[in-house]
PDB file of C-alpha atoms in Angstrom:
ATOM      1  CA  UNK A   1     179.157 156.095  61.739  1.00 45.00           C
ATOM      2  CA  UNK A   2     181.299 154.658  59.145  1.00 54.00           C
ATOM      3  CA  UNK A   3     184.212 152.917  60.861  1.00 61.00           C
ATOM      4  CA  UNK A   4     187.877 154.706  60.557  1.00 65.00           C
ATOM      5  CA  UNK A   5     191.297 152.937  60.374  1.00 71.00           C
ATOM      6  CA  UNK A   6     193.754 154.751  62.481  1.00 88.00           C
ATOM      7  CA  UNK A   7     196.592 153.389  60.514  1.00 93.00           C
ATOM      8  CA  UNK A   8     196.913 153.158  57.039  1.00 96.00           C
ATOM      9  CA  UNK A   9     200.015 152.977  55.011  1.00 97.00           C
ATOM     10  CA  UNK A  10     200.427 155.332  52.219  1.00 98.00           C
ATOM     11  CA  UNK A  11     202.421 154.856  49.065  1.00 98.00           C
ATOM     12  CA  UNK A  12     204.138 157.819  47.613  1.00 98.00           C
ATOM     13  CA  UNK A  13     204.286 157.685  43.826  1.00 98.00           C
ATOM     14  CA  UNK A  14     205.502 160.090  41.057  1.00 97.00           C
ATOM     15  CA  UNK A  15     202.728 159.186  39.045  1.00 97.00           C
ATOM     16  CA  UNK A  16     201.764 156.099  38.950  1.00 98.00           C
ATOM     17  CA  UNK A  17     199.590 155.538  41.908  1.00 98.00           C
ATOM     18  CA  UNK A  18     196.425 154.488  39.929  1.00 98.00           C
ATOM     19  CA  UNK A  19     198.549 152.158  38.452  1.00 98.00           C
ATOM     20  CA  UNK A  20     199.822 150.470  41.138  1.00 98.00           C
ATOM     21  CA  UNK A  21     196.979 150.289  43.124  1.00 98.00           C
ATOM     22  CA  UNK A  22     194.961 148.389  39.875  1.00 98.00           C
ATOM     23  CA  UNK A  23     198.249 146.180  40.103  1.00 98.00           C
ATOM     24  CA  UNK A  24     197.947 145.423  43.066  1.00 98.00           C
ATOM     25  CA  UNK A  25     194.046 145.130  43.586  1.00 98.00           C
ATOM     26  CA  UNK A  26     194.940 142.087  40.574  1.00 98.00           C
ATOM     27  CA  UNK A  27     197.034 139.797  43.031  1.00 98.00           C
ATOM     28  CA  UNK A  28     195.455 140.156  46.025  1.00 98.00           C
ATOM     29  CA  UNK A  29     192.147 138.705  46.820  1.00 96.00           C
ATOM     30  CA  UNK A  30     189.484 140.102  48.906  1.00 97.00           C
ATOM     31  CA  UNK A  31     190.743 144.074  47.091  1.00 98.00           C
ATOM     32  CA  UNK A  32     189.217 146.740  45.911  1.00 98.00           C
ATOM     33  CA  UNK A  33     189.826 150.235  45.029  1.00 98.00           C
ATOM     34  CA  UNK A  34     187.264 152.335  46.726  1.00 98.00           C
ATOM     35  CA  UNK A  35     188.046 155.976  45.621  1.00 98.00           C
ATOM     36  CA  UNK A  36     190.052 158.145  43.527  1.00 98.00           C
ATOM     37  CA  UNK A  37     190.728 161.803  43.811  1.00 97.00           C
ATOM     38  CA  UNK A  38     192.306 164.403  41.573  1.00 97.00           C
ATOM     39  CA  UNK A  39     194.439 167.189  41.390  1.00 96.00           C
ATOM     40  CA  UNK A  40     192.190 170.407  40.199  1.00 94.00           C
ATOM     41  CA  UNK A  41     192.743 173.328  38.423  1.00 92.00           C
ATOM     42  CA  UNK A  42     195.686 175.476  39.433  1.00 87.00           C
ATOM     43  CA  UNK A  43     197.020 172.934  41.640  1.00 81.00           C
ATOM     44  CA  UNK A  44     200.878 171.626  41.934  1.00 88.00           C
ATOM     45  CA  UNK A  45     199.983 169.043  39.267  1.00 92.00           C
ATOM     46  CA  UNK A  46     198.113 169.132  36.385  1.00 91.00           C
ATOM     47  CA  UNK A  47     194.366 169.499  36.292  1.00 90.00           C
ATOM     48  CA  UNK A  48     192.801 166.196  36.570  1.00 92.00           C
ATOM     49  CA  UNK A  49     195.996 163.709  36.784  1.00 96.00           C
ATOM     50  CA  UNK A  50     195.084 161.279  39.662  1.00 98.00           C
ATOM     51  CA  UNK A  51     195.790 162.417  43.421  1.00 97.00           C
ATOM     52  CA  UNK A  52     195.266 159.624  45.805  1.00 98.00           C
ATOM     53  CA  UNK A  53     193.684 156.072  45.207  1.00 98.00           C
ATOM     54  CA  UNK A  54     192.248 154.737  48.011  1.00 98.00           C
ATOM     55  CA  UNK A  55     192.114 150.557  48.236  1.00 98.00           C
ATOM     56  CA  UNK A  56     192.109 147.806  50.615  1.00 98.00           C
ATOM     57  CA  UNK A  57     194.479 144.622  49.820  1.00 98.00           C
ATOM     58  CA  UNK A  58     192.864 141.643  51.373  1.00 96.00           C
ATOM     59  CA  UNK A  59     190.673 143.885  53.499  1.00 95.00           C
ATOM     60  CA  UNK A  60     193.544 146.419  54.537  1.00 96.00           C
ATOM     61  CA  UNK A  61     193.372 149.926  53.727  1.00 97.00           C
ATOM     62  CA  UNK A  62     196.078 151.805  51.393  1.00 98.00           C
ATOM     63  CA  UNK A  63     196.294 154.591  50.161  1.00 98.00           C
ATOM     64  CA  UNK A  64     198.640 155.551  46.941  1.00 98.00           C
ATOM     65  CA  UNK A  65     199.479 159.274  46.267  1.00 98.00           C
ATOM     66  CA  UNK A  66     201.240 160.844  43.312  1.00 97.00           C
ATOM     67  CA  UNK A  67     203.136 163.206  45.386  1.00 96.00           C
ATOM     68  CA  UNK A  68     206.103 164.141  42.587  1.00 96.00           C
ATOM     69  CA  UNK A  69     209.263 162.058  42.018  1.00 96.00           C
ATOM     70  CA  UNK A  70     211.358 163.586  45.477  1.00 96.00           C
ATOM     71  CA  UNK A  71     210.968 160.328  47.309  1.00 96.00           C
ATOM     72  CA  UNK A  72     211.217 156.799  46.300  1.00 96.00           C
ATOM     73  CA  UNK A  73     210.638 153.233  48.011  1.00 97.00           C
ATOM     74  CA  UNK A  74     213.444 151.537  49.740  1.00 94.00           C
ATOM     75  CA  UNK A  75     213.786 148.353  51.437  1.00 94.00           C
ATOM     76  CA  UNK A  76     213.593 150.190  55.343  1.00 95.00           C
ATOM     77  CA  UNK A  77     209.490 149.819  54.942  1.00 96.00           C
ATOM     78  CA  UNK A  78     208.616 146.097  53.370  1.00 97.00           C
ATOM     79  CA  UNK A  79     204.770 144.617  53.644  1.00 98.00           C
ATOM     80  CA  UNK A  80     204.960 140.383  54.478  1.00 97.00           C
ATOM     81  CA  UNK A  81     203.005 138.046  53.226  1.00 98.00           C
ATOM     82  CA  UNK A  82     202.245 134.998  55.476  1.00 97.00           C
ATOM     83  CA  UNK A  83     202.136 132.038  52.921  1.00 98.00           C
ATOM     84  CA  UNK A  84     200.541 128.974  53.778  1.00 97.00           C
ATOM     85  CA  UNK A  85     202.160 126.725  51.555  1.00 97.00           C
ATOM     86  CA  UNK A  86     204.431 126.557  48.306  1.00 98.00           C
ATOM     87  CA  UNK A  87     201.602 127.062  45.968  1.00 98.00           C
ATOM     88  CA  UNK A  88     200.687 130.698  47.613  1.00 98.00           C
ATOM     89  CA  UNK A  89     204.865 131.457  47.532  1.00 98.00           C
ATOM     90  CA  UNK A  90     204.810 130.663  43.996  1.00 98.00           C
ATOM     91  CA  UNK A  91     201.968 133.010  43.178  1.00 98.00           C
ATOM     92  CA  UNK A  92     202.967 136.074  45.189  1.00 98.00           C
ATOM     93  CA  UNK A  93     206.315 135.634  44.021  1.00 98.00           C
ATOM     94  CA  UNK A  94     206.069 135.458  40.357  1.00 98.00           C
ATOM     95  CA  UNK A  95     203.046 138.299  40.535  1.00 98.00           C
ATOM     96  CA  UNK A  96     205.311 140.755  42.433  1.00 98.00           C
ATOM     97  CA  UNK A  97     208.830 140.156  41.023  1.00 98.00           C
ATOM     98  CA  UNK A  98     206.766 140.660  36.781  1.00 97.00           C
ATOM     99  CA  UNK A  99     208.862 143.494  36.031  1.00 98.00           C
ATOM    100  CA  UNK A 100     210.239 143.767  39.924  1.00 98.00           C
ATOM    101  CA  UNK A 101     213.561 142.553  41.223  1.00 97.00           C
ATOM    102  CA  UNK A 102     214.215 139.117  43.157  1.00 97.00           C
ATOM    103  CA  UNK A 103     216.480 139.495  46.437  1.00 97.00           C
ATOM    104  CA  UNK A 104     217.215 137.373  49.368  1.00 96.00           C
ATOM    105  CA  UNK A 105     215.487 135.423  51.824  1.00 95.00           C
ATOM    106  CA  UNK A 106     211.737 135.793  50.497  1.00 97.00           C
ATOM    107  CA  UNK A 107     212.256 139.824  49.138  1.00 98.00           C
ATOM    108  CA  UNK A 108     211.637 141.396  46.302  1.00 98.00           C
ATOM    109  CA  UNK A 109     210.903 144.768  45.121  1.00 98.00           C
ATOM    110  CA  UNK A 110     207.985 144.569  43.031  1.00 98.00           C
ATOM    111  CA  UNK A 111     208.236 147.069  39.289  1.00 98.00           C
ATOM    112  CA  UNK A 112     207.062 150.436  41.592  1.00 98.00           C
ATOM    113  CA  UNK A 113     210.171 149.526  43.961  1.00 98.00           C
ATOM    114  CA  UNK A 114     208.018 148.436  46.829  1.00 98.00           C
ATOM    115  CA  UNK A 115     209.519 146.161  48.956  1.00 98.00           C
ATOM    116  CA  UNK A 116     207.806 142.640  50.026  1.00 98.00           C
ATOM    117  CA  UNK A 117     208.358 139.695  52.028  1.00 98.00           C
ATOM    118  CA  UNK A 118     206.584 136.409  50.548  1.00 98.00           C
ATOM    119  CA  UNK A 119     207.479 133.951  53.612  1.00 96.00           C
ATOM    120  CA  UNK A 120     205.842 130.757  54.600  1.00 97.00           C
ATOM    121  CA  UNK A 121     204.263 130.432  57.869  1.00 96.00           C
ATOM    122  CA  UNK A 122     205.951 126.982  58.441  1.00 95.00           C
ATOM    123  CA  UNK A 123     209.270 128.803  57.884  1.00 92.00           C
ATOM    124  CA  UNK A 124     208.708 131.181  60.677  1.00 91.00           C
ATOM    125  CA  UNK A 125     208.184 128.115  63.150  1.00 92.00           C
ATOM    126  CA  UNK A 126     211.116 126.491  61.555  1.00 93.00           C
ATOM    127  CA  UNK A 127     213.103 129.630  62.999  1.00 90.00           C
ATOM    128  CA  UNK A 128     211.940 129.444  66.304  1.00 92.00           C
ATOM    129  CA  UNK A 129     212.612 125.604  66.621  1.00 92.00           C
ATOM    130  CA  UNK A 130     213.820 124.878  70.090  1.00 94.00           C
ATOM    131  CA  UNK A 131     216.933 122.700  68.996  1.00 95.00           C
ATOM    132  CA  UNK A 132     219.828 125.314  67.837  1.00 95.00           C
ATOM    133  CA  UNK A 133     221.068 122.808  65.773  1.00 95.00           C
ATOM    134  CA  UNK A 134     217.499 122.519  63.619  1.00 95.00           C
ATOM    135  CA  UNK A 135     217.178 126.798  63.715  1.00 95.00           C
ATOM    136  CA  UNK A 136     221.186 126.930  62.462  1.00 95.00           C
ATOM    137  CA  UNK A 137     220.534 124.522  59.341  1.00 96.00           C
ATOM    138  CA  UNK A 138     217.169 126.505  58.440  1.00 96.00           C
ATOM    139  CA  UNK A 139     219.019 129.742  58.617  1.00 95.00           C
ATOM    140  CA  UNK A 140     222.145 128.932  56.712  1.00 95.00           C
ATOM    141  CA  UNK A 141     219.737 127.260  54.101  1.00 96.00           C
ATOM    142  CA  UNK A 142     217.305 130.347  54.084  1.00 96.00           C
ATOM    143  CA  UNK A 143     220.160 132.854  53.456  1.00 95.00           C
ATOM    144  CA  UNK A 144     220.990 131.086  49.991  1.00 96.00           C
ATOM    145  CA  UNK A 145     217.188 131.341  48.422  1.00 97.00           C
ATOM    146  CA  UNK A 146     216.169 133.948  46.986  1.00 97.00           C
ATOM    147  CA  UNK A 147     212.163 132.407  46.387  1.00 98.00           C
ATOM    148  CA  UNK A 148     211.560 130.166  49.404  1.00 98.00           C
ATOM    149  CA  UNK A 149     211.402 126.977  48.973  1.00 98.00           C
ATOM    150  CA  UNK A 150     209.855 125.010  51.989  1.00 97.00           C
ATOM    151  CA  UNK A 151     211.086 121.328  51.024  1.00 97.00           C
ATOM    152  CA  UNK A 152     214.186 122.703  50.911  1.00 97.00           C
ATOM    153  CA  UNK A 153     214.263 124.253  54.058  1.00 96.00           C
ATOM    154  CA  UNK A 154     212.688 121.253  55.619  1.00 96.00           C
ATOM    155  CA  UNK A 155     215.370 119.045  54.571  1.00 96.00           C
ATOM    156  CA  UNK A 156     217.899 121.301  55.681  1.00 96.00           C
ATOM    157  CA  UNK A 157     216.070 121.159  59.212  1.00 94.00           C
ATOM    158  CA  UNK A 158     216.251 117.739  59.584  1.00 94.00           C
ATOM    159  CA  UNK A 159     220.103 117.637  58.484  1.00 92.00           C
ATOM    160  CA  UNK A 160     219.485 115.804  55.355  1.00 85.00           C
TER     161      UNK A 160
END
């Protein structure tokens, strides 16, 4: 029996789910799209304009539907990505923000309006330092970046 994900986010596009789901396939590793289905004949679209795309992003399933243009993306539903150093925050975050928007504190709403959180690992244990002192400098520093910056944060840590 092939094996089922219970849970699978899916992304509700006007029409470019095909799109966005090559896009996105392109920056993560370990992607694929696996299928595509259309609308048919007499349906609520036109004949033959993509329906769903069906991909995994580094082994997760997605699924993107052209649904019609009543709902868009908003920053209530973001996906994170745990970043292991500087190099993989620089890459995530000039991939996603091509055409996207920069925001605060590692977000950014890529050019489809999906929200994402590019955030080192290391800065997650910087915010759950036992000394208030260290967690209050990370935080204060954290809320002026938009792009992480670890060294920066690190320095901040330590009060310098």
């Amino acid at each position: 029996m092939a094996e089922f994900n219970r849970i699978t986010p899916c992304l509700w596009f006007d029409t470019r789910a095909q799109e966005a789901a090559e896009f996105y396939v392109g920056v993560f590793d370990n992607s694929r799209i696996i299928e595509t289905t259309y609308f048919g004949p007499g349906g609520v679209r036109p004949a033959d304009m993509v329906l769903t795309v069906e991909f995994e992003l580094d082994g997760r399933p997605f699924t993107a539907l052209n649904g019609g243009p009543e709902f868009t993306f908003d920053e209530a539903v973001s996906f994170q990505i745990a970043c292991a150093d500087q190099k993989e925050v620089d890459y995530y975050w000039e991939r996603l923000t091509e055409g996207g928007q920069e925001s605060q504190c590692g977000w950014l709403k890529d050019r489809f309006g999906v929200s994402w959180q590019v955030v080192p690992t290391e800065v997650v244990e910087m915010t759950r330092d036992t000394d208030p002192e260290r967690r209050r400098r990370t935080t204060e520093a954290l809320l002026k970046m938009g792009k992480i910056d670890i060294d920066t944060l690190r320095r901040a840590a330590q009060g310098s």
